[in-house]
């Protein structure tokens, strides 16, 4: 490794030492006003905004493993808001605006880095769809530009834009305000802030049942005993079908493994985030220097946090097509998380047929970017009993009314 | 990586197959009689168990035939494969 150039800050080098503990793992009380099922990013953000925005602090976050050890520990940390439809732009842009002030708000470093995101186009149809999405983004106040291949190269010099590859780069959309954040710090920041406001973080506590009486949820059953609850808010990602099923609620979800991987630590070569739907890979370079890559989901339903190798192989061939410079990098680690995919690639956030039982699920392959935004809106939904305007379109009812929010194009991950 | 025992070709690598989701989902017998809720169920809702799941596979890179399997989604163990039209085997 070469020494740092004079005057360049090493990201993370000035991080504060961690205190002995950021939060205390609490013993479950017998009753809470709100029980949140799932101690990932969404559950923790929801707990924080319940306390901060609504003054509801008699709250427990239940996590069957360790806090933020599920998909929060496994995602590729990409943050952006360049979705096609008004409904999606609304909630993702709300999230991005919160990201932009989140380190100050939580009083905790998140290594939030607005290095921009490129979504590449490789066919005439890709180009048309991308330009349409740029125009839709601008109408919604989301920063977006259409870049020619040469401009793509200016933003990210290591992208191969030669015309003689199998899937040439014909251009790309660019959102300069997009970027990445350090996922663990995001979870810890929310957990610490929520715990400081009085929320109980209860780890190694698996929900094994939901008590429903006269159409209303009254509590949860757990591996650490029963807990009464005024309201229950599900935030269980890949296991949403399982926990909602305890109350007899069916959700239009399919759970799949989603894989990601990192290379060894490398010199800084990749200044932005690059995503490609067509050749199917998304890549950024983390602060420490490892290349972080994700692919599409494994086709078959599974609750196993691992996937098939042929998915990784295809992802690597796509990465090499776009970035010949990666040819000598090594895959250091691969892993998987279980993601809950909906028919329209949009989330489900809101009420359920069971009174006082709320659901936040279906974020599938793209939940990390929404963390503060969905926490804000879901907290409002739970506190008031009515959907926040930004998550109202993402109701469970939309599958009956037919008012879907089809984001397969902007989800950028093959489903 | 699953090793899937095609009923016609024998065990083959998962990469040779195309996934077809839940098995035994019948087309509505009287579509015109369905309510919006029933249509939603048929179109969008599929079982998503953590455990035994009857599912469809097509051996696209082999014999190109569809068949069914019972797989445990918690372990990925395939307990049975059987042909289209055969009833779901009972797994003890």
Tab-separated table of C-alpha atoms in Angstrom:
chain	number	residue	atom	x	y	z
A	1	UNK	CA	0.000	0.000	0.000
A	2	UNK	CA	1.312	3.435	-0.892
A	3	UNK	CA	1.207	6.146	1.765
A	4	UNK	CA	-1.721	8.551	1.790
A	5	UNK	CA	-1.165	11.630	-0.375
A	6	UNK	CA	-0.657	14.776	1.698
A	7	UNK	CA	-3.883	16.336	2.859
A	8	UNK	CA	-6.123	13.394	1.943
A	9	UNK	CA	-8.256	12.146	4.753
A	10	UNK	CA	-8.367	8.424	5.313
A	11	UNK	CA	-12.049	7.677	5.709
A	12	UNK	CA	-12.680	6.141	9.065
A	13	UNK	CA	-9.250	6.955	10.448
A	14	UNK	CA	-10.675	9.663	12.707
A	15	UNK	CA	-13.571	7.612	13.990
A	16	UNK	CA	-14.094	7.810	17.715
A	17	UNK	CA	-13.233	4.809	19.852
A	18	UNK	CA	-16.278	2.780	20.604
A	19	UNK	CA	-17.519	2.960	24.147
A	20	UNK	CA	-17.644	-0.330	26.015
A	21	UNK	CA	-21.254	-0.663	24.974
A	22	UNK	CA	-23.548	1.327	22.696
A	23	UNK	CA	-26.717	-0.119	24.168
A	24	UNK	CA	-27.629	-2.593	26.883
A	25	UNK	CA	-29.295	-5.830	25.916
A	26	UNK	CA	-32.444	-5.663	28.011
A	27	UNK	CA	-34.385	-8.387	29.794
A	28	UNK	CA	-37.879	-8.521	28.311
A	29	UNK	CA	-40.579	-6.847	30.417
A	30	UNK	CA	-44.048	-8.431	30.606
A	31	UNK	CA	-45.691	-5.722	28.492
A	32	UNK	CA	-44.886	-2.882	26.102
A	33	UNK	CA	-46.868	-0.265	24.234
A	34	UNK	CA	-45.168	-1.362	21.004
A	35	UNK	CA	-43.256	-4.546	20.215
A	36	UNK	CA	-41.143	-4.443	17.064
A	37	UNK	CA	-40.392	-7.874	15.618
A	38	UNK	CA	-36.973	-7.758	13.957
A	39	UNK	CA	-33.879	-5.900	15.143
A	40	UNK	CA	-32.500	-4.972	11.768
A	41	UNK	CA	-32.101	-1.524	10.271
A	42	UNK	CA	-35.819	-1.002	9.701
A	43	UNK	CA	-36.848	-2.173	13.161
A	44	UNK	CA	-34.196	-0.038	14.859
A	45	UNK	CA	-35.011	3.064	12.788
A	46	UNK	CA	-38.711	2.567	13.528
A	47	UNK	CA	-37.965	2.340	17.262
A	48	UNK	CA	-35.878	5.514	17.105
A	49	UNK	CA	-38.537	7.572	15.316
A	50	UNK	CA	-41.327	6.184	17.526
A	51	UNK	CA	-39.400	7.605	20.480
A	52	UNK	CA	-38.127	10.789	18.867
A	53	UNK	CA	-41.067	11.874	16.687
A	54	UNK	CA	-43.967	10.434	18.659
A	55	UNK	CA	-42.734	10.238	22.260
A	56	UNK	CA	-43.470	6.513	22.421
A	57	UNK	CA	-40.613	5.014	24.416
A	58	UNK	CA	-42.187	1.949	26.064
A	59	UNK	CA	-40.975	-0.062	23.087
A	60	UNK	CA	-39.152	-3.383	22.684
A	61	UNK	CA	-37.150	-4.420	19.643
A	62	UNK	CA	-37.040	-8.225	19.522
A	63	UNK	CA	-34.247	-9.909	17.580
A	64	UNK	CA	-33.871	-13.682	17.291
A	65	UNK	CA	-30.131	-13.419	16.667
A	66	UNK	CA	-27.934	-10.472	17.445
A	67	UNK	CA	-28.910	-6.897	16.666
A	68	UNK	CA	-28.521	-6.066	12.960
A	69	UNK	CA	-27.057	-9.509	12.228
A	70	UNK	CA	-29.444	-10.357	9.385
A	71	UNK	CA	-29.693	-8.483	6.105
A	72	UNK	CA	-28.380	-5.330	7.783
A	73	UNK	CA	-25.015	-7.093	8.096
A	74	UNK	CA	-25.191	-8.536	4.590
A	75	UNK	CA	-26.274	-5.819	2.170
A	76	UNK	CA	-24.129	-3.892	-0.301
A	77	UNK	CA	-24.851	-0.525	1.392
A	78	UNK	CA	-26.026	1.353	-1.718
A	79	UNK	CA	-28.199	4.416	-1.115
A	80	UNK	CA	-30.116	6.133	-3.943
A	81	UNK	CA	-33.577	7.481	-4.719
A	82	UNK	CA	-33.724	7.336	-8.541
A	83	UNK	CA	-36.848	5.191	-8.811
A	84	UNK	CA	-39.336	5.594	-11.642
A	85	UNK	CA	-42.744	6.045	-10.057
A	86	UNK	CA	-43.946	8.974	-7.925
A	87	UNK	CA	-44.771	6.679	-4.990
A	88	UNK	CA	-41.253	5.210	-4.886
A	89	UNK	CA	-39.479	8.498	-5.504
A	90	UNK	CA	-41.484	9.904	-2.596
A	91	UNK	CA	-40.359	7.434	0.047
A	92	UNK	CA	-36.800	6.877	-1.229
A	93	UNK	CA	-36.130	10.603	-1.630
A	94	UNK	CA	-37.510	11.178	1.870
A	95	UNK	CA	-34.994	8.577	3.035
A	96	UNK	CA	-32.139	10.216	1.139
A	97	UNK	CA	-32.922	13.615	2.661
A	98	UNK	CA	-32.816	11.995	6.102
A	99	UNK	CA	-29.517	10.276	5.249
A	100	UNK	CA	-28.086	13.699	4.437
A	101	UNK	CA	-28.557	14.839	8.047
A	102	UNK	CA	-28.467	11.505	9.837
A	103	UNK	CA	-24.933	11.607	11.273
A	104	UNK	CA	-25.753	14.887	13.029
A	105	UNK	CA	-29.174	13.677	14.100
A	106	UNK	CA	-27.915	10.424	15.628
A	107	UNK	CA	-24.662	11.946	16.865
A	108	UNK	CA	-22.859	8.978	15.404
A	109	UNK	CA	-20.518	8.567	12.406
A	110	UNK	CA	-22.045	6.560	9.562
A	111	UNK	CA	-19.385	7.055	6.840
A	112	UNK	CA	-22.182	8.307	4.609
A	113	UNK	CA	-20.447	9.085	1.332
A	114	UNK	CA	-22.349	10.739	-1.515
A	115	UNK	CA	-20.172	9.426	-4.305
A	116	UNK	CA	-23.015	9.093	-6.803
A	117	UNK	CA	-24.482	6.097	-8.582
A	118	UNK	CA	-24.353	5.152	-12.259
A	119	UNK	CA	-27.043	2.844	-13.661
A	120	UNK	CA	-25.702	1.682	-17.016
A	121	UNK	CA	-27.685	1.116	-20.211
A	122	UNK	CA	-26.612	-1.583	-22.681
A	123	UNK	CA	-29.361	-1.635	-25.311
A	124	UNK	CA	-31.580	0.825	-27.135
A	125	UNK	CA	-34.492	-0.138	-24.871
A	126	UNK	CA	-32.264	0.368	-21.803
A	127	UNK	CA	-31.399	3.845	-23.109
A	128	UNK	CA	-35.034	4.785	-23.641
A	129	UNK	CA	-36.071	3.460	-20.245
A	130	UNK	CA	-33.159	5.269	-18.581
A	131	UNK	CA	-33.884	8.633	-20.193
A	132	UNK	CA	-37.526	8.252	-19.200
A	133	UNK	CA	-36.473	7.504	-15.618
A	134	UNK	CA	-34.184	10.584	-15.561
A	135	UNK	CA	-37.091	12.769	-16.671
A	136	UNK	CA	-39.426	11.182	-14.124
A	137	UNK	CA	-36.806	11.687	-11.388
A	138	UNK	CA	-36.395	15.382	-12.246
A	139	UNK	CA	-40.139	15.945	-12.165
A	140	UNK	CA	-40.051	14.520	-8.635
A	141	UNK	CA	-37.151	16.704	-7.497
A	142	UNK	CA	-34.691	13.795	-7.545
A	143	UNK	CA	-31.280	14.700	-8.966
A	144	UNK	CA	-30.649	12.730	-12.147
A	145	UNK	CA	-28.659	13.079	-15.334
A	146	UNK	CA	-28.337	11.073	-18.524
A	147	UNK	CA	-24.653	10.494	-19.374
A	148	UNK	CA	-23.095	9.466	-22.680
A	149	UNK	CA	-20.521	6.631	-22.583
A	150	UNK	CA	-17.733	9.240	-22.596
A	151	UNK	CA	-19.314	11.028	-19.629
A	152	UNK	CA	-19.692	7.686	-17.848
A	153	UNK	CA	-15.953	7.222	-18.312
A	154	UNK	CA	-15.291	10.668	-16.833
A	155	UNK	CA	-17.231	9.757	-13.685
A	156	UNK	CA	-15.774	6.258	-13.440
A	157	UNK	CA	-12.563	5.859	-15.484
A	158	UNK	CA	-12.296	2.092	-14.961
A	159	UNK	CA	-15.514	1.289	-16.840
A	160	UNK	CA	-14.828	-0.235	-20.271
A	161	UNK	CA	-16.858	1.747	-22.816
A	162	UNK	CA	-15.373	0.158	-25.949
A	163	UNK	CA	-18.026	-0.778	-28.516
A	164	UNK	CA	-16.690	-4.276	-29.205
A	165	UNK	CA	-17.731	-6.026	-26.011
A	166	UNK	CA	-20.704	-8.354	-25.694
A	167	UNK	CA	-22.875	-5.746	-23.963
A	168	UNK	CA	-21.424	-2.318	-24.779
A	169	UNK	CA	-22.142	0.619	-22.472
A	170	UNK	CA	-24.499	2.957	-24.360
A	171	UNK	CA	-24.705	5.447	-21.518
A	172	UNK	CA	-26.070	5.607	-18.021
A	173	UNK	CA	-28.169	7.508	-15.531
A	174	UNK	CA	-26.272	9.330	-12.815
A	175	UNK	CA	-27.530	10.415	-9.423
A	176	UNK	CA	-24.767	12.497	-7.802
A	177	UNK	CA	-26.413	12.567	-4.344
A	178	UNK	CA	-26.506	8.767	-4.126
A	179	UNK	CA	-23.780	6.838	-2.363
A	180	UNK	CA	-22.960	4.368	0.375
A	181	UNK	CA	-22.838	4.229	4.169
A	182	UNK	CA	-21.296	1.819	6.634
A	183	UNK	CA	-24.170	-0.546	7.353
A	184	UNK	CA	-23.058	-1.681	10.825
A	185	UNK	CA	-22.587	1.903	11.985
A	186	UNK	CA	-26.045	2.795	10.706
A	187	UNK	CA	-27.563	0.016	12.794
A	188	UNK	CA	-25.482	0.859	15.854
A	189	UNK	CA	-26.247	4.560	15.514
A	190	UNK	CA	-29.991	3.917	15.461
A	191	UNK	CA	-29.733	1.328	18.255
A	192	UNK	CA	-27.742	3.642	20.515
A	193	UNK	CA	-30.019	6.615	19.875
A	194	UNK	CA	-33.171	4.568	20.445
A	195	UNK	CA	-31.757	2.923	23.584
A	196	UNK	CA	-30.774	6.364	24.928
A	197	UNK	CA	-34.435	7.375	24.567
A	198	UNK	CA	-35.564	4.345	26.581
A	199	UNK	CA	-36.220	1.627	24.000
A	200	UNK	CA	-35.389	-1.951	25.089
A	201	UNK	CA	-33.123	-3.930	22.753
A	202	UNK	CA	-33.836	-7.614	23.355
A	203	UNK	CA	-31.494	-9.977	21.561
A	204	UNK	CA	-31.619	-13.790	21.192
A	205	UNK	CA	-35.375	-13.603	21.524
A	206	UNK	CA	-37.247	-15.345	18.719
A	207	UNK	CA	-40.940	-14.694	18.180
A	208	UNK	CA	-42.711	-18.072	18.005
A	209	UNK	CA	-46.318	-16.904	17.949
A	210	UNK	CA	-48.704	-13.957	17.937
A	211	UNK	CA	-51.704	-13.779	20.255
A	212	UNK	CA	-54.827	-12.581	18.463
A	213	UNK	CA	-58.104	-12.067	20.298
A	214	UNK	CA	-61.303	-10.830	18.593
A	215	UNK	CA	-59.353	-9.768	15.524
A	216	UNK	CA	-56.807	-7.787	17.529
A	217	UNK	CA	-53.216	-8.654	18.344
A	218	UNK	CA	-52.541	-8.604	22.084
A	219	UNK	CA	-48.996	-9.863	22.381
A	220	UNK	CA	-46.189	-12.051	21.150
A	221	UNK	CA	-44.911	-15.432	22.245
A	222	UNK	CA	-41.159	-15.737	22.303
A	223	UNK	CA	-38.362	-18.119	23.247
A	224	UNK	CA	-38.002	-15.894	26.330
A	225	UNK	CA	-41.629	-16.006	27.360
A	226	UNK	CA	-44.818	-14.188	26.418
A	227	UNK	CA	-44.841	-10.397	26.052
A	228	UNK	CA	-48.053	-8.380	25.974
A	229	UNK	CA	-48.185	-5.587	23.428
A	230	UNK	CA	-50.494	-2.682	22.676
A	231	UNK	CA	-49.262	-2.818	19.095
A	232	UNK	CA	-47.004	-5.203	17.170
A	233	UNK	CA	-44.904	-3.948	14.270
A	234	UNK	CA	-43.357	-6.587	12.026
A	235	UNK	CA	-39.992	-5.783	10.467
A	236	UNK	CA	-38.712	-9.275	9.789
A	237	UNK	CA	-37.608	-9.066	6.125
A	238	UNK	CA	-37.075	-12.601	4.770
A	239	UNK	CA	-39.049	-14.183	7.615
A	240	UNK	CA	-42.089	-11.885	7.279
A	241	UNK	CA	-44.280	-14.670	5.871
A	242	UNK	CA	-43.448	-16.857	8.853
A	243	UNK	CA	-44.217	-14.288	11.562
A	244	UNK	CA	-47.296	-12.844	9.826
A	245	UNK	CA	-48.519	-16.413	9.446
A	246	UNK	CA	-48.676	-16.705	13.250
A	247	UNK	CA	-51.586	-14.245	13.081
A	248	UNK	CA	-53.147	-15.905	10.048
A	249	UNK	CA	-52.056	-13.071	7.736
A	250	UNK	CA	-50.873	-14.117	4.256
A	251	UNK	CA	-48.446	-11.869	2.447
A	252	UNK	CA	-47.632	-11.918	-1.291
A	253	UNK	CA	-43.955	-12.656	-0.638
A	254	UNK	CA	-41.415	-15.169	-1.804
A	255	UNK	CA	-38.192	-15.536	0.171
A	256	UNK	CA	-34.984	-15.979	-1.792
A	257	UNK	CA	-31.263	-15.925	-1.045
A	258	UNK	CA	-29.472	-12.812	-2.290
A	259	UNK	CA	-25.715	-13.082	-2.502
A	260	UNK	CA	-22.941	-10.550	-2.230
A	261	UNK	CA	-19.179	-10.727	-2.035
A	262	UNK	CA	-16.057	-8.696	-1.374
A	263	UNK	CA	-12.550	-8.702	-2.759
A	264	UNK	CA	-9.427	-8.269	-0.696
A	265	UNK	CA	-8.427	-4.693	0.196
A	266	UNK	CA	-7.275	-2.760	-2.874
A	267	UNK	CA	-5.978	0.706	-3.666
A	268	UNK	CA	-8.778	3.218	-4.316
A	269	UNK	CA	-9.742	2.594	-7.962
A	270	UNK	CA	-13.518	2.954	-7.981
A	271	UNK	CA	-14.796	6.446	-7.114
A	272	UNK	CA	-18.544	5.861	-7.389
A	273	UNK	CA	-21.212	3.126	-7.416
A	274	UNK	CA	-21.942	1.331	-10.691
A	275	UNK	CA	-25.028	-0.785	-11.301
A	276	UNK	CA	-25.995	-2.660	-14.421
A	277	UNK	CA	-29.275	-4.450	-14.938
A	278	UNK	CA	-28.340	-6.005	-18.233
A	279	UNK	CA	-25.053	-7.711	-17.403
A	280	UNK	CA	-26.177	-7.825	-13.803
A	281	UNK	CA	-23.732	-6.701	-11.243
A	282	UNK	CA	-23.463	-3.739	-8.884
A	283	UNK	CA	-20.148	-2.595	-7.499
A	284	UNK	CA	-18.727	-0.035	-5.141
A	285	UNK	CA	-15.466	0.193	-3.225
A	286	UNK	CA	-15.806	0.341	0.532
A	287	UNK	CA	-13.884	2.836	2.641
A	288	UNK	CA	-11.334	0.225	3.681
A	289	UNK	CA	-10.690	-0.699	0.038
A	290	UNK	CA	-12.568	-3.921	-0.656
A	291	UNK	CA	-14.713	-4.092	-3.780
A	292	UNK	CA	-18.291	-4.845	-2.740
A	293	UNK	CA	-20.426	-6.605	-5.335
A	294	UNK	CA	-23.951	-7.891	-5.493
A	295	UNK	CA	-25.916	-9.931	-7.984
A	296	UNK	CA	-29.451	-11.108	-8.545
A	297	UNK	CA	-31.400	-13.434	-6.327
A	298	UNK	CA	-31.134	-17.209	-6.465
A	299	UNK	CA	-34.163	-18.388	-8.428
A	300	UNK	CA	-35.538	-20.911	-5.955
A	301	UNK	CA	-37.261	-20.013	-2.691
A	302	UNK	CA	-35.011	-20.649	0.277
A	303	UNK	CA	-34.458	-19.536	3.855
A	304	UNK	CA	-30.814	-20.589	3.708
A	305	UNK	CA	-28.395	-17.672	4.006
A	306	UNK	CA	-26.282	-18.994	1.185
A	307	UNK	CA	-26.712	-19.256	-2.545
A	308	UNK	CA	-25.553	-21.157	-5.590
A	309	UNK	CA	-22.117	-20.681	-7.091
A	310	UNK	CA	-23.291	-20.197	-10.675
A	311	UNK	CA	-24.878	-16.903	-9.592
A	312	UNK	CA	-21.445	-15.710	-8.378
A	313	UNK	CA	-19.800	-16.924	-11.602
A	314	UNK	CA	-22.206	-14.905	-13.763
A	315	UNK	CA	-21.777	-11.891	-11.519
A	316	UNK	CA	-17.976	-12.072	-11.855
A	317	UNK	CA	-18.124	-12.404	-15.642
A	318	UNK	CA	-20.351	-9.332	-15.717
A	319	UNK	CA	-17.963	-7.435	-13.456
A	320	UNK	CA	-14.985	-8.310	-15.658
A	321	UNK	CA	-16.869	-7.252	-18.770
A	322	UNK	CA	-17.419	-3.800	-17.263
A	323	UNK	CA	-14.164	-3.513	-15.314
A	324	UNK	CA	-11.259	-5.345	-16.980
A	325	UNK	CA	-9.040	-3.908	-14.218
A	326	UNK	CA	-10.677	-6.318	-11.737
A	327	UNK	CA	-9.195	-9.358	-13.519
A	328	UNK	CA	-6.501	-9.893	-10.907
A	329	UNK	CA	-8.591	-9.164	-7.854
A	330	UNK	CA	-9.563	-12.100	-5.672
A	331	UNK	CA	-12.895	-12.948	-4.192
A	332	UNK	CA	-12.299	-12.885	-0.459
A	333	UNK	CA	-15.725	-13.784	0.954
A	334	UNK	CA	-19.206	-14.507	-0.358
A	335	UNK	CA	-22.386	-14.670	1.694
A	336	UNK	CA	-26.136	-14.524	1.360
A	337	UNK	CA	-29.144	-13.038	3.063
A	338	UNK	CA	-32.821	-13.978	2.806
A	339	UNK	CA	-34.865	-11.339	0.996
A	340	UNK	CA	-38.654	-11.079	0.698
A	341	UNK	CA	-39.663	-10.319	-2.871
A	342	UNK	CA	-43.075	-8.973	-3.897
A	343	UNK	CA	-44.773	-9.352	-7.291
A	344	UNK	CA	-44.222	-5.672	-8.176
A	345	UNK	CA	-40.765	-5.250	-6.592
A	346	UNK	CA	-42.151	-2.645	-4.187
A	347	UNK	CA	-42.477	-2.891	-0.415
A	348	UNK	CA	-45.565	-3.471	1.728
A	349	UNK	CA	-45.815	-0.969	4.588
A	350	UNK	CA	-48.980	-0.423	6.543
A	351	UNK	CA	-51.957	-1.998	8.253
A	352	UNK	CA	-53.015	-5.647	8.211
A	353	UNK	CA	-56.420	-7.323	8.534
A	354	UNK	CA	-55.532	-7.812	12.232
A	355	UNK	CA	-56.054	-4.728	14.391
A	356	UNK	CA	-52.895	-3.226	15.957
A	357	UNK	CA	-50.699	-5.523	13.838
A	358	UNK	CA	-48.593	-3.632	11.313
A	359	UNK	CA	-46.387	-4.904	8.541
A	360	UNK	CA	-43.219	-3.597	6.942
A	361	UNK	CA	-41.860	-6.095	4.447
A	362	UNK	CA	-41.309	-6.817	0.780
A	363	UNK	CA	-38.275	-4.561	0.446
A	364	UNK	CA	-36.685	-7.534	-1.223
A	365	UNK	CA	-33.305	-6.649	-2.633
A	366	UNK	CA	-33.333	-2.936	-1.801
A	367	UNK	CA	-34.228	-2.172	1.800
A	368	UNK	CA	-31.015	-0.664	3.152
A	369	UNK	CA	-31.312	2.623	1.249
A	370	UNK	CA	-34.768	3.162	2.701
A	371	UNK	CA	-33.760	2.621	6.339
A	372	UNK	CA	-34.324	6.119	7.810
A	373	UNK	CA	-37.239	6.898	5.483
A	374	UNK	CA	-39.179	3.749	6.214
A	375	UNK	CA	-38.372	4.028	9.924
A	376	UNK	CA	-39.888	7.527	9.896
A	377	UNK	CA	-43.022	6.513	7.958
A	378	UNK	CA	-43.560	3.165	9.696
A	379	UNK	CA	-43.243	4.834	13.117
A	380	UNK	CA	-45.946	7.298	12.033
A	381	UNK	CA	-48.141	4.431	10.824
A	382	UNK	CA	-47.775	2.516	14.096
A	383	UNK	CA	-48.124	5.583	16.341
A	384	UNK	CA	-51.219	7.018	14.654
A	385	UNK	CA	-52.823	3.850	13.313
A	386	UNK	CA	-52.947	5.472	9.874
A	387	UNK	CA	-50.430	5.144	7.042
A	388	UNK	CA	-48.066	8.062	6.528
A	389	UNK	CA	-48.843	9.650	3.127
A	390	UNK	CA	-45.506	8.371	1.816
A	391	UNK	CA	-46.248	4.726	2.603
A	392	UNK	CA	-49.999	4.816	1.922
A	393	UNK	CA	-49.480	3.644	-1.697
A	394	UNK	CA	-47.583	0.599	-0.427
A	395	UNK	CA	-50.575	-0.991	1.269
A	396	UNK	CA	-51.398	-4.680	1.248
A	397	UNK	CA	-54.672	-3.745	-0.498
A	398	UNK	CA	-52.906	-2.760	-3.706
A	399	UNK	CA	-52.745	-6.401	-4.770
A	400	UNK	CA	-56.538	-6.528	-4.683
A	401	UNK	CA	-57.194	-3.110	-6.223
A	402	UNK	CA	-54.521	-3.672	-8.860
A	403	UNK	CA	-52.811	-0.371	-8.102
A	404	UNK	CA	-49.337	-1.894	-8.191
A	405	UNK	CA	-46.102	0.095	-8.040
A	406	UNK	CA	-44.026	-1.796	-10.589
A	407	UNK	CA	-40.376	-1.061	-9.906
A	408	UNK	CA	-38.687	-4.062	-11.517
A	409	UNK	CA	-36.858	-1.632	-13.781
A	410	UNK	CA	-35.445	0.628	-11.077
A	411	UNK	CA	-34.923	-2.120	-8.505
A	412	UNK	CA	-31.702	-2.865	-10.428
A	413	UNK	CA	-31.575	-6.409	-9.067
A	414	UNK	CA	-32.922	-9.301	-11.102
A	415	UNK	CA	-35.955	-10.956	-9.540
B	1	UNK	CA	-25.732	-25.198	-5.466
B	2	UNK	CA	-28.520	-27.743	-5.607
B	3	UNK	CA	-28.098	-31.191	-7.107
B	4	UNK	CA	-31.551	-31.824	-8.553
B	5	UNK	CA	-32.620	-35.374	-9.429
B	6	UNK	CA	-34.527	-34.966	-12.703
B	7	UNK	CA	-37.066	-37.810	-12.910
B	8	UNK	CA	-35.925	-38.541	-16.482
B	9	UNK	CA	-32.216	-37.650	-16.551
B	10	UNK	CA	-31.039	-38.272	-13.010
B	11	UNK	CA	-29.108	-35.904	-10.756
B	12	UNK	CA	-28.013	-32.729	-12.492
B	13	UNK	CA	-26.600	-29.363	-11.473
B	14	UNK	CA	-29.072	-26.609	-10.534
B	15	UNK	CA	-27.667	-24.423	-13.331
B	16	UNK	CA	-29.369	-26.738	-15.873
B	17	UNK	CA	-32.837	-26.005	-14.506
B	18	UNK	CA	-35.407	-23.223	-14.607
B	19	UNK	CA	-37.487	-22.609	-11.496
B	20	UNK	CA	-41.262	-22.516	-11.702
B	21	UNK	CA	-42.330	-21.656	-8.166
B	22	UNK	CA	-45.154	-23.295	-6.221
B	23	UNK	CA	-46.658	-26.466	-7.686
B	24	UNK	CA	-50.315	-27.523	-7.730
B	25	UNK	CA	-51.719	-24.012	-8.274
B	26	UNK	CA	-54.755	-24.680	-10.442
B	27	UNK	CA	-56.213	-22.153	-12.863
B	28	UNK	CA	-59.591	-20.956	-11.543
B	29	UNK	CA	-62.378	-23.217	-12.734
B	30	UNK	CA	-64.831	-20.360	-13.227
B	31	UNK	CA	-62.748	-17.188	-13.716
B	32	UNK	CA	-65.759	-14.955	-14.304
B	33	UNK	CA	-67.125	-15.839	-10.858
B	34	UNK	CA	-64.040	-14.703	-8.976
B	35	UNK	CA	-64.086	-11.668	-6.692
B	36	UNK	CA	-61.212	-9.158	-6.744
B	37	UNK	CA	-59.863	-10.745	-3.551
B	38	UNK	CA	-59.948	-14.203	-5.116
B	39	UNK	CA	-58.150	-12.918	-8.216
B	40	UNK	CA	-55.519	-11.295	-6.018
B	41	UNK	CA	-55.017	-14.613	-4.230
B	42	UNK	CA	-54.646	-16.471	-7.510
B	43	UNK	CA	-52.358	-13.928	-9.195
B	44	UNK	CA	-50.115	-12.680	-6.418
B	45	UNK	CA	-50.211	-14.912	-3.353
B	46	UNK	CA	-48.102	-18.063	-3.190
B	47	UNK	CA	-47.093	-20.145	-0.214
B	48	UNK	CA	-43.736	-19.154	1.263
B	49	UNK	CA	-43.088	-21.777	3.940
B	50	UNK	CA	-39.902	-22.224	5.914
B	51	UNK	CA	-40.005	-25.980	5.524
B	52	UNK	CA	-41.484	-28.416	3.010
B	53	UNK	CA	-42.508	-26.797	-0.288
B	54	UNK	CA	-43.908	-28.459	-3.411
B	55	UNK	CA	-42.407	-26.646	-6.371
B	56	UNK	CA	-41.957	-26.885	-10.145
B	57	UNK	CA	-38.720	-27.224	-12.067
B	58	UNK	CA	-38.016	-27.450	-15.792
B	59	UNK	CA	-34.871	-29.226	-16.973
B	60	UNK	CA	-34.244	-26.576	-19.619
B	61	UNK	CA	-30.649	-27.587	-20.436
B	62	UNK	CA	-31.517	-31.299	-20.485
B	63	UNK	CA	-34.761	-33.079	-21.365
B	64	UNK	CA	-36.717	-29.770	-21.266
B	65	UNK	CA	-39.519	-31.378	-19.269
B	66	UNK	CA	-41.353	-29.960	-16.279
B	67	UNK	CA	-41.587	-31.917	-13.054
B	68	UNK	CA	-42.339	-31.299	-9.383
B	69	UNK	CA	-40.179	-31.548	-6.293
B	70	UNK	CA	-40.760	-31.400	-2.556
B	71	UNK	CA	-37.901	-29.435	-1.022
B	72	UNK	CA	-37.279	-28.159	2.491
B	73	UNK	CA	-36.611	-24.435	2.138
B	74	UNK	CA	-34.943	-24.334	5.548
B	75	UNK	CA	-32.284	-26.910	4.613
B	76	UNK	CA	-32.545	-27.118	0.781
B	77	UNK	CA	-32.882	-30.909	1.080
B	78	UNK	CA	-34.919	-32.350	-1.798
B	79	UNK	CA	-37.149	-35.068	-0.358
B	80	UNK	CA	-38.895	-36.187	-3.529
B	81	UNK	CA	-39.268	-35.515	-7.245
B	82	UNK	CA	-42.353	-36.612	-9.165
B	83	UNK	CA	-43.964	-36.105	-12.542
B	84	UNK	CA	-46.565	-33.521	-13.477
B	85	UNK	CA	-50.024	-34.883	-12.751
B	86	UNK	CA	-48.864	-37.142	-9.937
B	87	UNK	CA	-50.075	-36.271	-6.448
B	88	UNK	CA	-47.723	-34.641	-3.964
B	89	UNK	CA	-45.949	-37.420	-2.086
B	90	UNK	CA	-46.429	-37.560	1.656
B	91	UNK	CA	-43.095	-36.911	3.359
B	92	UNK	CA	-42.854	-38.663	6.694
